[in-house]
Amino acid sequence: MRCQKAQRLISAHLDGELPPGKQAGLAAHLNHCAACAAELKTSQKTKEILTGMEWFTAPTGFSRRVMTRLDQTEPARPFFVPLWLRFAEVAVLLLAIGSGVIFGRLLSLPVRSTDMESTGLSLELFDPAPAGSLGGVYLAMLEDGHAQ
Ligand SMILES: [Zn+2]
Protein backbone atom coordinates (compact mmCIF):
# COMPACT_ATOMS: atom_id res chain seq x y z
CA MET A 1 0.00 0.00 0.00
CA ARG A 2 1.28 3.46 -0.87
CA CYS A 3 1.32 6.40 1.52
CA GLN A 4 -1.29 8.34 -0.48
CA LYS A 5 -3.77 5.49 -0.24
CA ALA A 6 -2.95 4.83 3.40
CA GLN A 7 -3.54 8.47 4.32
CA ARG A 8 -6.91 8.40 2.55
CA LEU A 9 -7.93 5.40 4.68
CA ILE A 10 -6.91 6.91 8.02
CA SER A 11 -10.15 8.87 8.50
CA ALA A 12 -12.30 5.82 7.79
CA HIS A 13 -10.06 3.80 10.14
CA LEU A 14 -10.63 6.30 12.95
CA ASP A 15 -14.39 6.16 12.35
CA GLY A 16 -14.33 2.35 12.42
CA GLU A 17 -15.62 2.17 8.85
CA LEU A 18 -12.80 0.23 7.19
CA PRO A 19 -13.52 -3.30 5.95
CA PRO A 20 -11.23 -5.95 7.52
CA GLY A 21 -9.12 -6.42 4.37
CA LYS A 22 -8.28 -2.74 4.08
CA GLN A 23 -7.80 -2.52 7.83
CA ALA A 24 -5.11 -5.20 7.69
CA GLY A 25 -3.40 -3.50 4.75
CA LEU A 26 -3.41 -0.15 6.54
CA ALA A 27 -2.04 -1.73 9.73
CA ALA A 28 0.77 -3.39 7.79
CA HIS A 29 1.64 -0.07 6.15
CA LEU A 30 1.56 1.83 9.43
CA ASN A 31 4.00 -0.69 10.96
CA HIS A 32 6.76 0.26 8.55
CA CYS A 33 5.91 3.86 7.58
CA ALA A 34 6.71 6.51 10.14
CA ALA A 35 5.14 9.34 8.11
CA CYS A 36 1.74 7.66 7.91
CA ALA A 37 1.93 6.60 11.56
CA ALA A 38 2.53 10.25 12.46
CA GLU A 39 -0.43 11.23 10.25
CA LEU A 40 -2.59 8.74 12.14
CA LYS A 41 -1.48 10.20 15.48
CA THR A 42 -2.29 13.74 14.33
CA SER A 43 -5.71 12.66 13.07
CA GLN A 44 -6.41 10.83 16.33
CA LYS A 45 -5.49 13.92 18.34
CA THR A 46 -7.68 16.14 16.13
CA LYS A 47 -10.60 13.76 16.53
CA GLU A 48 -10.15 13.76 20.33
CA ILE A 49 -10.15 17.56 20.41
CA LEU A 50 -13.26 17.80 18.25
CA THR A 51 -15.08 15.12 20.21
CA GLY A 52 -14.35 16.88 23.49
CA MET A 53 -15.72 20.23 22.35
CA GLU A 54 -18.86 21.64 23.87
CA TRP A 55 -22.02 21.42 21.80
CA PHE A 56 -24.15 24.49 21.41
CA THR A 57 -27.86 24.32 20.85
CA ALA A 58 -29.78 26.92 18.88
CA PRO A 59 -32.11 29.16 20.91
CA THR A 60 -35.73 28.13 21.04
CA GLY A 61 -37.64 29.16 17.91
CA PHE A 62 -34.47 29.98 15.94
CA SER A 63 -35.31 27.89 12.89
CA ARG A 64 -38.91 29.20 12.82
CA ARG A 65 -37.67 32.82 12.87
CA VAL A 66 -35.20 32.12 10.07
CA MET A 67 -37.86 30.47 7.93
CA THR A 68 -40.25 33.38 8.56
CA ARG A 69 -37.62 35.88 7.46
CA LEU A 70 -36.90 33.87 4.34
CA ASP A 71 -40.58 33.99 3.42
CA GLN A 72 -40.62 37.80 3.86
CA THR A 73 -37.69 38.51 1.57
CA GLU A 74 -38.47 39.63 -1.95
CA PRO A 75 -38.06 37.06 -4.67
CA ALA A 76 -35.07 37.69 -6.86
CA ARG A 77 -35.85 39.53 -10.07
CA PRO A 78 -35.20 37.65 -13.25
CA PHE A 79 -32.02 38.71 -15.01
CA PHE A 80 -33.03 41.35 -17.50
CA VAL A 81 -30.80 43.54 -19.63
CA PRO A 82 -32.42 46.14 -21.87
CA LEU A 83 -32.00 45.58 -25.59
CA TRP A 84 -30.14 48.88 -26.09
CA LEU A 85 -27.52 47.69 -23.58
CA ARG A 86 -26.99 44.53 -25.60
CA PHE A 87 -26.46 46.62 -28.75
CA ALA A 88 -24.05 48.86 -26.84
CA GLU A 89 -22.06 45.80 -25.71
CA VAL A 90 -21.83 44.54 -29.29
CA ALA A 91 -20.82 48.01 -30.54
CA VAL A 92 -18.03 48.28 -27.96
CA LEU A 93 -16.80 44.80 -28.84
CA LEU A 94 -16.74 45.58 -32.58
CA LEU A 95 -15.00 48.90 -31.89
CA ALA A 96 -12.32 47.10 -29.86
CA ILE A 97 -11.78 44.50 -32.59
CA GLY A 98 -11.73 47.13 -35.34
CA SER A 99 -9.30 49.38 -33.52
CA GLY A 100 -7.08 46.36 -32.86
CA VAL A 101 -6.99 45.57 -36.56
CA ILE A 102 -6.39 49.20 -37.60
CA PHE A 103 -3.79 50.07 -34.97
CA GLY A 104 -2.12 46.70 -35.34
CA ARG A 105 -1.44 47.55 -38.98
CA LEU A 106 -0.36 51.12 -38.21
CA LEU A 107 2.08 50.04 -35.53
CA SER A 108 3.69 47.27 -37.55
CA LEU A 109 7.20 48.21 -38.62
CA PRO A 110 7.89 48.60 -42.32
CA VAL A 111 10.03 45.81 -43.73
CA ARG A 112 13.20 46.89 -45.50
CA SER A 113 13.65 45.16 -48.77
CA THR A 114 16.89 43.28 -48.28
CA ASP A 115 17.03 39.77 -49.59
CA MET A 116 16.73 38.05 -46.22
CA GLU A 117 13.88 40.21 -44.91
CA SER A 118 11.87 40.29 -48.10
CA THR A 119 11.82 36.51 -48.26
CA GLY A 120 11.12 36.21 -44.54
CA LEU A 121 10.79 32.61 -43.50
CA SER A 122 9.84 31.38 -46.92
CA LEU A 123 10.82 27.82 -47.68
CA GLU A 124 12.33 29.09 -50.92
CA LEU A 125 15.36 30.06 -48.85
CA PHE A 126 16.23 26.43 -48.49
CA ASP A 127 17.31 24.31 -51.41
CA PRO A 128 15.50 20.99 -51.03
CA ALA A 129 18.13 19.18 -53.08
CA PRO A 130 21.60 20.74 -52.96
CA ALA A 131 23.78 19.91 -55.94
CA GLY A 132 26.07 17.42 -54.15
CA SER A 133 23.27 15.58 -52.35
CA LEU A 134 21.56 12.38 -53.41
CA GLY A 135 18.37 14.34 -54.15
CA GLY A 136 20.31 16.86 -56.20
CA VAL A 137 21.96 14.13 -58.26
CA TYR A 138 18.59 12.45 -58.76
CA LEU A 139 16.99 15.69 -59.93
CA ALA A 140 19.91 16.38 -62.23
CA MET A 141 19.50 12.90 -63.75
CA LEU A 142 15.78 13.52 -64.23
CA GLU A 143 16.47 16.84 -65.97
CA ASP A 144 19.01 15.16 -68.21
CA GLY A 145 16.48 12.44 -69.05
CA HIS A 146 13.83 15.00 -69.98
CA ALA A 147 16.31 16.98 -72.04
CA GLN A 148 16.96 14.03 -74.35
ZN1 LIG B 1 3.12 5.78 4.38
PDB file of C-alpha atoms and ligand atoms in Angstrom:
ATOM      1  CA  MET A   1       0.000   0.000   0.000  1.00  0.00           C
ATOM      2  CA  ARG A   2       1.285   3.458  -0.868  1.00  0.00           C
ATOM      3  CA  CYS A   3       1.325   6.399   1.517  1.00  0.00           C
ATOM      4  CA  GLN A   4      -1.287   8.341  -0.476  1.00  0.00           C
ATOM      5  CA  LYS A   5      -3.774   5.489  -0.235  1.00  0.00           C
ATOM      6  CA  ALA A   6      -2.953   4.831   3.404  1.00  0.00           C
ATOM      7  CA  GLN A   7      -3.543   8.467   4.319  1.00  0.00           C
ATOM      8  CA  ARG A   8      -6.910   8.395   2.553  1.00  0.00           C
ATOM      9  CA  LEU A   9      -7.933   5.404   4.678  1.00  0.00           C
ATOM     10  CA  ILE A  10      -6.912   6.913   8.016  1.00  0.00           C
ATOM     11  CA  SER A  11     -10.154   8.872   8.497  1.00  0.00           C
ATOM     12  CA  ALA A  12     -12.297   5.819   7.786  1.00  0.00           C
ATOM     13  CA  HIS A  13     -10.064   3.797  10.138  1.00  0.00           C
ATOM     14  CA  LEU A  14     -10.635   6.297  12.948  1.00  0.00           C
ATOM     15  CA  ASP A  15     -14.388   6.161  12.350  1.00  0.00           C
ATOM     16  CA  GLY A  16     -14.326   2.351  12.418  1.00  0.00           C
ATOM     17  CA  GLU A  17     -15.615   2.173   8.851  1.00  0.00           C
ATOM     18  CA  LEU A  18     -12.795   0.227   7.190  1.00  0.00           C
ATOM     19  CA  PRO A  19     -13.522  -3.298   5.950  1.00  0.00           C
ATOM     20  CA  PRO A  20     -11.233  -5.949   7.518  1.00  0.00           C
ATOM     21  CA  GLY A  21      -9.124  -6.425   4.371  1.00  0.00           C
ATOM     22  CA  LYS A  22      -8.276  -2.744   4.076  1.00  0.00           C
ATOM     23  CA  GLN A  23      -7.801  -2.517   7.834  1.00  0.00           C
ATOM     24  CA  ALA A  24      -5.108  -5.197   7.694  1.00  0.00           C
ATOM     25  CA  GLY A  25      -3.400  -3.497   4.752  1.00  0.00           C
ATOM     26  CA  LEU A  26      -3.412  -0.150   6.542  1.00  0.00           C
ATOM     27  CA  ALA A  27      -2.043  -1.732   9.728  1.00  0.00           C
ATOM     28  CA  ALA A  28       0.769  -3.394   7.788  1.00  0.00           C
ATOM     29  CA  HIS A  29       1.644  -0.071   6.149  1.00  0.00           C
ATOM     30  CA  LEU A  30       1.556   1.830   9.433  1.00  0.00           C
ATOM     31  CA  ASN A  31       4.002  -0.692  10.962  1.00  0.00           C
ATOM     32  CA  HIS A  32       6.765   0.260   8.552  1.00  0.00           C
ATOM     33  CA  CYS A  33       5.906   3.859   7.584  1.00  0.00           C
ATOM     34  CA  ALA A  34       6.710   6.512  10.145  1.00  0.00           C
ATOM     35  CA  ALA A  35       5.144   9.338   8.110  1.00  0.00           C
ATOM     36  CA  CYS A  36       1.741   7.661   7.914  1.00  0.00           C
ATOM     37  CA  ALA A  37       1.935   6.604  11.562  1.00  0.00           C
ATOM     38  CA  ALA A  38       2.535  10.255  12.456  1.00  0.00           C
ATOM     39  CA  GLU A  39      -0.427  11.234  10.255  1.00  0.00           C
ATOM     40  CA  LEU A  40      -2.586   8.740  12.141  1.00  0.00           C
ATOM     41  CA  LYS A  41      -1.479  10.196  15.483  1.00  0.00           C
ATOM     42  CA  THR A  42      -2.293  13.736  14.326  1.00  0.00           C
ATOM     43  CA  SER A  43      -5.708  12.661  13.071  1.00  0.00           C
ATOM     44  CA  GLN A  44      -6.412  10.827  16.334  1.00  0.00           C
ATOM     45  CA  LYS A  45      -5.485  13.924  18.342  1.00  0.00           C
ATOM     46  CA  THR A  46      -7.684  16.137  16.126  1.00  0.00           C
ATOM     47  CA  LYS A  47     -10.602  13.761  16.532  1.00  0.00           C
ATOM     48  CA  GLU A  48     -10.152  13.756  20.332  1.00  0.00           C
ATOM     49  CA  ILE A  49     -10.154  17.560  20.413  1.00  0.00           C
ATOM     50  CA  LEU A  50     -13.262  17.804  18.252  1.00  0.00           C
ATOM     51  CA  THR A  51     -15.075  15.116  20.206  1.00  0.00           C
ATOM     52  CA  GLY A  52     -14.354  16.882  23.494  1.00  0.00           C
ATOM     53  CA  MET A  53     -15.721  20.230  22.350  1.00  0.00           C
ATOM     54  CA  GLU A  54     -18.864  21.643  23.871  1.00  0.00           C
ATOM     55  CA  TRP A  55     -22.025  21.420  21.796  1.00  0.00           C
ATOM     56  CA  PHE A  56     -24.148  24.491  21.413  1.00  0.00           C
ATOM     57  CA  THR A  57     -27.855  24.319  20.846  1.00  0.00           C
ATOM     58  CA  ALA A  58     -29.776  26.920  18.883  1.00  0.00           C
ATOM     59  CA  PRO A  59     -32.106  29.160  20.909  1.00  0.00           C
ATOM     60  CA  THR A  60     -35.729  28.127  21.044  1.00  0.00           C
ATOM     61  CA  GLY A  61     -37.636  29.163  17.912  1.00  0.00           C
ATOM     62  CA  PHE A  62     -34.467  29.979  15.935  1.00  0.00           C
ATOM     63  CA  SER A  63     -35.310  27.894  12.892  1.00  0.00           C
ATOM     64  CA  ARG A  64     -38.909  29.199  12.824  1.00  0.00           C
ATOM     65  CA  ARG A  65     -37.672  32.816  12.868  1.00  0.00           C
ATOM     66  CA  VAL A  66     -35.199  32.123  10.066  1.00  0.00           C
ATOM     67  CA  MET A  67     -37.861  30.471   7.927  1.00  0.00           C
ATOM     68  CA  THR A  68     -40.255  33.378   8.559  1.00  0.00           C
ATOM     69  CA  ARG A  69     -37.619  35.883   7.461  1.00  0.00           C
ATOM     70  CA  LEU A  70     -36.898  33.869   4.336  1.00  0.00           C
ATOM     71  CA  ASP A  71     -40.578  33.988   3.422  1.00  0.00           C
ATOM     72  CA  GLN A  72     -40.615  37.796   3.864  1.00  0.00           C
ATOM     73  CA  THR A  73     -37.693  38.510   1.569  1.00  0.00           C
ATOM     74  CA  GLU A  74     -38.467  39.633  -1.951  1.00  0.00           C
ATOM     75  CA  PRO A  75     -38.062  37.062  -4.666  1.00  0.00           C
ATOM     76  CA  ALA A  76     -35.071  37.694  -6.862  1.00  0.00           C
ATOM     77  CA  ARG A  77     -35.846  39.527 -10.066  1.00  0.00           C
ATOM     78  CA  PRO A  78     -35.196  37.652 -13.254  1.00  0.00           C
ATOM     79  CA  PHE A  79     -32.020  38.709 -15.010  1.00  0.00           C
ATOM     80  CA  PHE A  80     -33.029  41.348 -17.495  1.00  0.00           C
ATOM     81  CA  VAL A  81     -30.805  43.539 -19.631  1.00  0.00           C
ATOM     82  CA  PRO A  82     -32.421  46.139 -21.873  1.00  0.00           C
ATOM     83  CA  LEU A  83     -32.003  45.584 -25.586  1.00  0.00           C
ATOM     84  CA  TRP A  84     -30.136  48.876 -26.090  1.00  0.00           C
ATOM     85  CA  LEU A  85     -27.523  47.692 -23.583  1.00  0.00           C
ATOM     86  CA  ARG A  86     -26.994  44.528 -25.599  1.00  0.00           C
ATOM     87  CA  PHE A  87     -26.461  46.619 -28.748  1.00  0.00           C
ATOM     88  CA  ALA A  88     -24.048  48.860 -26.841  1.00  0.00           C
ATOM     89  CA  GLU A  89     -22.058  45.800 -25.715  1.00  0.00           C
ATOM     90  CA  VAL A  90     -21.826  44.541 -29.292  1.00  0.00           C
ATOM     91  CA  ALA A  91     -20.816  48.007 -30.541  1.00  0.00           C
ATOM     92  CA  VAL A  92     -18.030  48.282 -27.963  1.00  0.00           C
ATOM     93  CA  LEU A  93     -16.801  44.803 -28.841  1.00  0.00           C
ATOM     94  CA  LEU A  94     -16.742  45.577 -32.582  1.00  0.00           C
ATOM     95  CA  LEU A  95     -14.997  48.900 -31.888  1.00  0.00           C
ATOM     96  CA  ALA A  96     -12.316  47.095 -29.863  1.00  0.00           C
ATOM     97  CA  ILE A  97     -11.776  44.499 -32.592  1.00  0.00           C
ATOM     98  CA  GLY A  98     -11.732  47.128 -35.345  1.00  0.00           C
ATOM     99  CA  SER A  99      -9.297  49.383 -33.521  1.00  0.00           C
ATOM    100  CA  GLY A 100      -7.085  46.364 -32.859  1.00  0.00           C
ATOM    101  CA  VAL A 101      -6.994  45.571 -36.559  1.00  0.00           C
ATOM    102  CA  ILE A 102      -6.390  49.199 -37.604  1.00  0.00           C
ATOM    103  CA  PHE A 103      -3.794  50.068 -34.972  1.00  0.00           C
ATOM    104  CA  GLY A 104      -2.120  46.703 -35.336  1.00  0.00           C
ATOM    105  CA  ARG A 105      -1.445  47.545 -38.978  1.00  0.00           C
ATOM    106  CA  LEU A 106      -0.364  51.116 -38.208  1.00  0.00           C
ATOM    107  CA  LEU A 107       2.083  50.043 -35.530  1.00  0.00           C
ATOM    108  CA  SER A 108       3.685  47.271 -37.550  1.00  0.00           C
ATOM    109  CA  LEU A 109       7.200  48.206 -38.620  1.00  0.00           C
ATOM    110  CA  PRO A 110       7.887  48.600 -42.320  1.00  0.00           C
ATOM    111  CA  VAL A 111      10.034  45.811 -43.731  1.00  0.00           C
ATOM    112  CA  ARG A 112      13.202  46.888 -45.499  1.00  0.00           C
ATOM    113  CA  SER A 113      13.650  45.157 -48.768  1.00  0.00           C
ATOM    114  CA  THR A 114      16.885  43.279 -48.284  1.00  0.00           C
ATOM    115  CA  ASP A 115      17.033  39.772 -49.586  1.00  0.00           C
ATOM    116  CA  MET A 116      16.728  38.049 -46.218  1.00  0.00           C
ATOM    117  CA  GLU A 117      13.883  40.210 -44.908  1.00  0.00           C
ATOM    118  CA  SER A 118      11.871  40.287 -48.102  1.00  0.00           C
ATOM    119  CA  THR A 119      11.825  36.513 -48.264  1.00  0.00           C
ATOM    120  CA  GLY A 120      11.119  36.206 -44.538  1.00  0.00           C
ATOM    121  CA  LEU A 121      10.792  32.615 -43.496  1.00  0.00           C
ATOM    122  CA  SER A 122       9.838  31.383 -46.920  1.00  0.00           C
ATOM    123  CA  LEU A 123      10.815  27.816 -47.684  1.00  0.00           C
ATOM    124  CA  GLU A 124      12.326  29.086 -50.919  1.00  0.00           C
ATOM    125  CA  LEU A 125      15.361  30.063 -48.848  1.00  0.00           C
ATOM    126  CA  PHE A 126      16.228  26.425 -48.491  1.00  0.00           C
ATOM    127  CA  ASP A 127      17.309  24.306 -51.407  1.00  0.00           C
ATOM    128  CA  PRO A 128      15.497  20.985 -51.031  1.00  0.00           C
ATOM    129  CA  ALA A 129      18.127  19.180 -53.077  1.00  0.00           C
ATOM    130  CA  PRO A 130      21.604  20.739 -52.961  1.00  0.00           C
ATOM    131  CA  ALA A 131      23.781  19.907 -55.937  1.00  0.00           C
ATOM    132  CA  GLY A 132      26.067  17.420 -54.152  1.00  0.00           C
ATOM    133  CA  SER A 133      23.269  15.583 -52.347  1.00  0.00           C
ATOM    134  CA  LEU A 134      21.557  12.380 -53.413  1.00  0.00           C
ATOM    135  CA  GLY A 135      18.373  14.339 -54.149  1.00  0.00           C
ATOM    136  CA  GLY A 136      20.309  16.859 -56.199  1.00  0.00           C
ATOM    137  CA  VAL A 137      21.965  14.131 -58.262  1.00  0.00           C
ATOM    138  CA  TYR A 138      18.589  12.448 -58.761  1.00  0.00           C
ATOM    139  CA  LEU A 139      16.986  15.688 -59.934  1.00  0.00           C
ATOM    140  CA  ALA A 140      19.910  16.375 -62.233  1.00  0.00           C
ATOM    141  CA  MET A 141      19.499  12.902 -63.746  1.00  0.00           C
ATOM    142  CA  LEU A 142      15.780  13.521 -64.234  1.00  0.00           C
ATOM    143  CA  GLU A 143      16.468  16.835 -65.971  1.00  0.00           C
ATOM    144  CA  ASP A 144      19.009  15.156 -68.210  1.00  0.00           C
ATOM    145  CA  GLY A 145      16.481  12.442 -69.045  1.00  0.00           C
ATOM    146  CA  HIS A 146      13.826  14.999 -69.977  1.00  0.00           C
ATOM    147  CA  ALA A 147      16.311  16.978 -72.039  1.00  0.00           C
ATOM    148  CA  GLN A 148      16.959  14.032 -74.351  1.00  0.00           C
TER     149      GLN A 148
HETATM  150 ZN    ZN B   1       3.122   5.775   4.375  1.00  0.00          ZN
END
